[in-house]
């Protein structure tokens, strides 16, 4: 199942009350869940339904003019019974001095301003709890530049991937990273990211390069980012520190996020994708730039770290067993292993596997079972290193930019 082959509905827009409020049509969650139950291995986990829309803020919002001549436009968008919502803007430009606020009854974003403009004039933000989202644009009277604010996609979260309403489901897919026996891997734990691609989720890892210049490269699976092409900008959200604060806890943390990246390289056969985040993680994110090994020799596996089904971060152990060389689309492109403790699930795709030197040797493509009941396949760093022989299909240009070897 390709993640972009989704039924989208042009909504019937309903204006409610004295303020303009757009209401999306109802969706049949049972149908969506039945489709999800048949999701094939090697495809990302879906959590939201997307509505294709064409909503210009200035044509649909209420406008209030203040005594000093400043103006505020407000628009509310509802999707009944949504656990969370997020918006994608296909036209987005804020003049200097103006601000845009996006909030629900439960959560709000920091105000956006001129610094959030991107050359593609598009924009998105992290998932916010609630079934009604408000867009509020403030423009001082002395601004002559014209703003662009047009919504093209509305995401309705029908799964509680961030534990907004209740603690995430407990899965036997590893143990919480806060448990005592994971202490030796604190750095590696801090490198792993929960990735939201807009309606779908995967795992990923912040990865170092031989220049040690802290370029915010993120390794994940190619099937998580399809059909993006190298060089294209996107509005994926990267969550750091989404983990429980205790060994037995089931609630995570979604306060440390960045949105926006560019796809630098990808390769179908080893299922890797390398993203470069628009912004480096702040110091409070505790982001760690993980090391890697491009050796083609069978590695001894120590741990895998991931977000199964969007759960707070989990860790698996393999007691330094050797991985086997195997393939997915062709031979000898993947490392195959079975975990001694823990397992993976939808949402774990793209997560790193570390060898006994605590270096990444691959990223998760998929497996034959869930939560420890089968075999997992990780695309090899050694295969991805040379990939398809070009900078857009291999890791070497990005992770070893000066050609140190």
Short mmCIF file of N, CA and C in Angstrom, two decimals, residues 136-242:
data_model
loop_
_atom_site.label_atom_id
_atom_site.label_comp_id
_atom_site.label_asym_id
_atom_site.label_seq_id
_atom_site.Cartn_x
_atom_site.Cartn_y
_atom_site.Cartn_z
N UNK A 136 -5.20 32.12 13.16
CA UNK A 136 -5.39 33.53 13.50
C UNK A 136 -4.21 34.34 12.96
N UNK A 137 -4.48 35.22 12.03
CA UNK A 137 -3.43 36.02 11.39
C UNK A 137 -3.56 37.48 11.83
N UNK A 138 -2.46 38.02 12.37
CA UNK A 138 -2.41 39.41 12.83
C UNK A 138 -1.50 40.21 11.90
N UNK A 139 -2.02 41.35 11.42
CA UNK A 139 -1.25 42.19 10.50
C UNK A 139 -1.35 43.66 10.94
N UNK A 140 -0.21 44.25 11.29
CA UNK A 140 -0.22 45.68 11.65
C UNK A 140 -0.64 46.55 10.47
N UNK A 141 -1.15 47.72 10.80
CA UNK A 141 -1.69 48.62 9.77
C UNK A 141 -0.62 49.13 8.82
N UNK A 142 0.63 49.18 9.27
CA UNK A 142 1.68 49.79 8.43
C UNK A 142 2.32 48.80 7.46
N UNK A 143 1.78 47.60 7.34
CA UNK A 143 2.35 46.61 6.42
C UNK A 143 1.70 46.76 5.05
N UNK A 144 2.54 46.88 4.03
CA UNK A 144 2.05 46.99 2.65
C UNK A 144 2.24 45.71 1.86
N UNK A 145 3.12 44.84 2.36
CA UNK A 145 3.39 43.57 1.69
C UNK A 145 2.16 42.67 1.82
N UNK A 146 1.93 41.81 0.83
CA UNK A 146 0.74 40.97 0.80
C UNK A 146 1.05 39.58 1.36
N UNK A 147 0.25 39.14 2.31
CA UNK A 147 0.40 37.80 2.89
C UNK A 147 -0.26 36.76 1.99
N UNK A 148 0.27 35.53 2.05
CA UNK A 148 -0.33 34.38 1.38
C UNK A 148 -0.60 33.31 2.42
N UNK A 149 -1.85 32.91 2.60
CA UNK A 149 -2.22 31.86 3.55
C UNK A 149 -3.35 31.05 2.95
N UNK A 150 -3.01 29.89 2.39
CA UNK A 150 -4.01 29.03 1.75
C UNK A 150 -3.80 27.59 2.20
N UNK A 151 -4.86 26.98 2.74
CA UNK A 151 -4.80 25.60 3.26
C UNK A 151 -5.18 24.64 2.14
N UNK A 152 -4.35 23.61 1.93
CA UNK A 152 -4.64 22.63 0.88
C UNK A 152 -4.93 21.23 1.44
N UNK A 153 -4.48 20.94 2.67
CA UNK A 153 -4.73 19.63 3.27
C UNK A 153 -5.05 19.79 4.74
N UNK A 154 -6.06 19.07 5.19
CA UNK A 154 -6.41 19.00 6.61
C UNK A 154 -6.27 17.55 7.05
N UNK A 155 -5.49 17.33 8.10
CA UNK A 155 -5.27 15.98 8.62
C UNK A 155 -6.13 15.77 9.87
N UNK A 156 -6.89 14.68 9.84
CA UNK A 156 -7.75 14.25 10.96
C UNK A 156 -7.11 13.01 11.56
N UNK A 157 -6.53 13.12 12.76
CA UNK A 157 -5.91 11.98 13.42
C UNK A 157 -7.00 11.12 14.06
N UNK A 158 -7.11 9.87 13.60
CA UNK A 158 -8.09 8.95 14.17
C UNK A 158 -7.43 7.93 15.09
N UNK A 159 -6.09 7.94 15.16
CA UNK A 159 -5.36 7.14 16.13
C UNK A 159 -4.65 8.09 17.08
N UNK A 160 -4.57 7.70 18.33
CA UNK A 160 -3.97 8.56 19.36
C UNK A 160 -2.47 8.26 19.45
N UNK A 161 -1.72 8.64 18.43
CA UNK A 161 -0.31 8.27 18.36
C UNK A 161 0.55 8.95 19.41
N UNK A 162 0.10 10.08 19.94
CA UNK A 162 0.89 10.80 20.92
C UNK A 162 0.30 10.73 22.32
N UNK A 163 -0.70 9.88 22.53
CA UNK A 163 -1.26 9.72 23.86
C UNK A 163 -1.96 10.97 24.37
N UNK A 164 -2.63 11.70 23.48
CA UNK A 164 -3.34 12.91 23.89
C UNK A 164 -4.45 12.60 24.89
N UNK A 165 -5.24 11.57 24.58
CA UNK A 165 -6.44 11.29 25.38
C UNK A 165 -6.22 10.20 26.42
N UNK A 166 -5.26 9.31 26.16
CA UNK A 166 -4.96 8.26 27.13
C UNK A 166 -3.56 7.76 26.85
N UNK A 167 -3.01 7.03 27.78
CA UNK A 167 -1.67 6.49 27.60
C UNK A 167 -1.65 5.56 26.40
N UNK A 168 -0.56 5.61 25.66
CA UNK A 168 -0.44 4.76 24.48
C UNK A 168 -0.53 3.28 24.86
N UNK A 169 -1.04 2.50 23.94
CA UNK A 169 -1.20 1.06 24.16
C UNK A 169 0.14 0.42 24.49
N UNK A 170 0.12 -0.46 25.47
CA UNK A 170 1.34 -1.19 25.80
C UNK A 170 1.58 -2.30 24.78
N UNK A 171 2.77 -2.37 24.26
CA UNK A 171 3.12 -3.40 23.29
C UNK A 171 4.37 -4.12 23.77
N UNK A 172 4.50 -5.38 23.41
CA UNK A 172 5.69 -6.14 23.74
C UNK A 172 6.73 -5.94 22.64
N UNK A 173 7.04 -4.68 22.36
CA UNK A 173 7.95 -4.32 21.27
C UNK A 173 9.20 -3.68 21.82
N UNK A 174 9.72 -4.21 22.90
CA UNK A 174 10.88 -3.62 23.54
C UNK A 174 10.50 -3.03 24.88
N UNK A 175 11.49 -2.51 25.60
CA UNK A 175 11.24 -1.94 26.91
C UNK A 175 11.50 -0.44 26.86
N UNK A 176 10.89 0.28 27.79
CA UNK A 176 11.10 1.73 27.86
C UNK A 176 12.59 2.05 28.00
N UNK A 177 13.02 3.07 27.30
CA UNK A 177 14.45 3.42 27.31
C UNK A 177 14.90 3.95 28.67
N UNK A 178 13.97 4.27 29.56
CA UNK A 178 14.34 4.75 30.89
C UNK A 178 14.70 3.62 31.84
N UNK A 179 14.50 2.38 31.42
CA UNK A 179 14.82 1.27 32.30
C UNK A 179 16.33 1.19 32.55
N UNK A 180 16.70 0.69 33.70
CA UNK A 180 18.10 0.71 34.14
C UNK A 180 19.05 0.05 33.16
N UNK A 181 18.62 -1.08 32.55
CA UNK A 181 19.54 -1.83 31.71
C UNK A 181 19.77 -1.18 30.34
N UNK A 182 19.16 -0.01 30.10
CA UNK A 182 19.42 0.70 28.86
C UNK A 182 20.41 1.84 29.08
N UNK A 183 20.92 2.00 30.30
CA UNK A 183 21.78 3.14 30.62
C UNK A 183 23.04 3.23 29.79
N UNK A 184 23.55 2.08 29.33
CA UNK A 184 24.77 2.09 28.53
C UNK A 184 24.56 2.70 27.16
N UNK A 185 23.30 2.93 26.77
CA UNK A 185 23.01 3.40 25.43
C UNK A 185 22.32 4.76 25.43
N UNK A 186 22.58 5.57 26.47
CA UNK A 186 21.92 6.86 26.57
C UNK A 186 22.15 7.74 25.34
N UNK A 187 23.38 7.77 24.84
CA UNK A 187 23.67 8.59 23.67
C UNK A 187 22.87 8.12 22.46
N UNK A 188 22.88 6.81 22.23
CA UNK A 188 22.16 6.26 21.08
C UNK A 188 20.65 6.50 21.22
N UNK A 189 20.15 6.40 22.44
CA UNK A 189 18.73 6.68 22.68
C UNK A 189 18.40 8.11 22.28
N UNK A 190 19.28 9.04 22.61
CA UNK A 190 19.03 10.45 22.30
C UNK A 190 19.16 10.77 20.81
N UNK A 191 19.65 9.82 20.03
CA UNK A 191 19.76 10.05 18.59
C UNK A 191 18.48 9.67 17.84
N UNK A 192 17.61 8.87 18.46
CA UNK A 192 16.46 8.31 17.76
C UNK A 192 15.28 9.28 17.80
N UNK A 193 14.58 9.37 16.67
CA UNK A 193 13.55 10.38 16.42
C UNK A 193 12.24 9.69 16.05
N UNK A 194 11.14 10.25 16.52
CA UNK A 194 9.80 9.87 16.08
C UNK A 194 9.44 10.78 14.91
N UNK A 195 9.12 10.21 13.76
CA UNK A 195 8.95 10.96 12.52
C UNK A 195 7.50 10.94 12.06
N UNK A 196 6.92 12.11 11.86
CA UNK A 196 5.56 12.27 11.36
C UNK A 196 5.65 12.85 9.95
N UNK A 197 5.23 12.06 8.95
CA UNK A 197 5.30 12.50 7.57
C UNK A 197 3.98 13.08 7.07
N UNK A 198 3.08 13.44 7.95
CA UNK A 198 1.79 13.98 7.53
C UNK A 198 0.80 12.86 7.29
N UNK A 199 0.22 12.33 8.36
CA UNK A 199 -0.74 11.24 8.26
C UNK A 199 -0.12 9.88 8.44
N UNK A 200 1.20 9.78 8.41
CA UNK A 200 1.91 8.52 8.56
C UNK A 200 3.08 8.72 9.52
N UNK A 201 3.49 7.64 10.18
CA UNK A 201 4.58 7.74 11.14
C UNK A 201 5.64 6.67 10.88
N UNK A 202 6.87 7.01 11.23
CA UNK A 202 8.01 6.10 11.17
C UNK A 202 8.96 6.48 12.30
N UNK A 203 10.11 5.82 12.32
CA UNK A 203 11.19 6.18 13.23
C UNK A 203 12.38 6.61 12.39
N UNK A 204 13.35 7.27 13.03
CA UNK A 204 14.50 7.80 12.31
C UNK A 204 15.62 8.03 13.31
N UNK A 205 16.79 8.47 12.80
CA UNK A 205 17.94 8.67 13.69
C UNK A 205 18.78 9.84 13.19
N UNK A 206 19.19 10.70 14.12
CA UNK A 206 20.11 11.80 13.83
C UNK A 206 21.50 11.20 13.66
N UNK A 207 22.16 11.50 12.54
CA UNK A 207 23.37 10.77 12.18
C UNK A 207 24.53 11.73 11.89
N UNK A 208 25.72 11.35 12.31
CA UNK A 208 26.91 12.20 12.19
C UNK A 208 27.52 12.08 10.80
N UNK A 209 28.48 12.98 10.50
CA UNK A 209 29.28 12.85 9.28
C UNK A 209 30.74 13.06 9.62
N UNK A 210 31.63 12.75 8.70
CA UNK A 210 33.06 12.76 9.01
C UNK A 210 33.63 14.16 9.18
N UNK A 211 32.86 15.19 8.84
CA UNK A 211 33.31 16.56 9.10
C UNK A 211 32.94 17.02 10.51
N UNK A 212 32.12 16.26 11.19
CA UNK A 212 31.68 16.58 12.56
C UNK A 212 31.18 18.03 12.66
N UNK A 213 30.42 18.47 11.65
CA UNK A 213 29.97 19.85 11.60
C UNK A 213 28.52 20.03 12.07
N UNK A 214 27.94 18.96 12.62
CA UNK A 214 26.58 19.00 13.18
C UNK A 214 25.52 19.35 12.14
N UNK A 215 25.76 19.00 10.88
CA UNK A 215 24.68 19.09 9.89
C UNK A 215 23.58 18.15 10.33
N UNK A 216 22.33 18.63 10.45
CA UNK A 216 21.27 17.78 11.01
C UNK A 216 20.71 16.77 10.01
N UNK A 217 21.57 15.79 9.65
CA UNK A 217 21.13 14.71 8.79
C UNK A 217 20.34 13.69 9.60
N UNK A 218 19.30 13.16 8.99
CA UNK A 218 18.45 12.16 9.64
C UNK A 218 18.29 10.98 8.70
N UNK A 219 18.60 9.78 9.18
CA UNK A 219 18.47 8.55 8.41
C UNK A 219 17.14 7.89 8.74
N UNK A 220 16.43 7.48 7.70
CA UNK A 220 15.19 6.73 7.88
C UNK A 220 15.03 5.79 6.70
N UNK A 221 13.83 5.21 6.54
CA UNK A 221 13.58 4.28 5.44
C UNK A 221 13.04 5.01 4.22
N UNK A 222 13.42 4.54 3.05
CA UNK A 222 12.92 5.13 1.81
C UNK A 222 11.41 5.01 1.71
N UNK A 223 10.85 3.88 2.16
CA UNK A 223 9.41 3.72 2.03
C UNK A 223 8.63 4.67 2.93
N UNK A 224 9.31 5.28 3.90
CA UNK A 224 8.66 6.27 4.75
C UNK A 224 8.50 7.62 4.06
N UNK A 225 9.32 7.90 3.08
CA UNK A 225 9.32 9.24 2.47
C UNK A 225 8.82 9.24 1.03
N UNK A 226 8.54 8.07 0.47
CA UNK A 226 8.00 8.02 -0.90
C UNK A 226 6.71 8.82 -0.96
N UNK A 227 6.40 9.51 -2.07
CA UNK A 227 7.17 9.58 -3.31
C UNK A 227 8.04 10.85 -3.42
N UNK A 228 8.60 11.33 -2.33
CA UNK A 228 9.50 12.48 -2.40
C UNK A 228 10.70 12.14 -3.28
N UNK A 229 11.24 13.15 -3.95
CA UNK A 229 12.43 13.00 -4.77
C UNK A 229 13.58 13.78 -4.14
N UNK A 230 14.81 13.26 -4.25
CA UNK A 230 15.96 14.00 -3.69
C UNK A 230 16.00 15.44 -4.17
N UNK A 231 16.26 16.33 -3.22
CA UNK A 231 16.27 17.76 -3.51
C UNK A 231 14.97 18.45 -3.18
N UNK A 232 13.91 17.67 -2.95
CA UNK A 232 12.61 18.26 -2.65
C UNK A 232 12.48 18.58 -1.16
N UNK A 233 11.85 19.70 -0.90
CA UNK A 233 11.57 20.11 0.48
C UNK A 233 10.25 19.50 0.94
N UNK A 234 10.15 19.21 2.24
CA UNK A 234 8.93 18.63 2.79
C UNK A 234 8.66 19.24 4.16
N UNK A 235 7.54 18.86 4.74
CA UNK A 235 7.16 19.38 6.06
C UNK A 235 6.91 18.25 7.04
N UNK A 236 7.84 17.31 7.08
CA UNK A 236 7.83 16.26 8.09
C UNK A 236 8.12 16.90 9.46
N UNK A 237 7.59 16.29 10.51
CA UNK A 237 7.87 16.75 11.87
C UNK A 237 8.74 15.72 12.58
N UNK A 238 9.81 16.21 13.22
CA UNK A 238 10.79 15.38 13.91
C UNK A 238 10.63 15.59 15.41
N UNK A 239 10.25 14.54 16.12
CA UNK A 239 10.06 14.61 17.57
C UNK A 239 11.25 13.97 18.27
N UNK A 240 11.93 14.73 19.10
CA UNK A 240 12.98 14.22 19.97
C UNK A 240 12.40 14.01 21.37
N UNK A 241 13.05 13.16 22.14
CA UNK A 241 12.70 12.93 23.55
C UNK A 241 11.25 12.47 23.74
N UNK A 242 10.69 11.82 22.73
CA UNK A 242 9.34 11.27 22.87
C UNK A 242 9.49 9.91 23.57
#
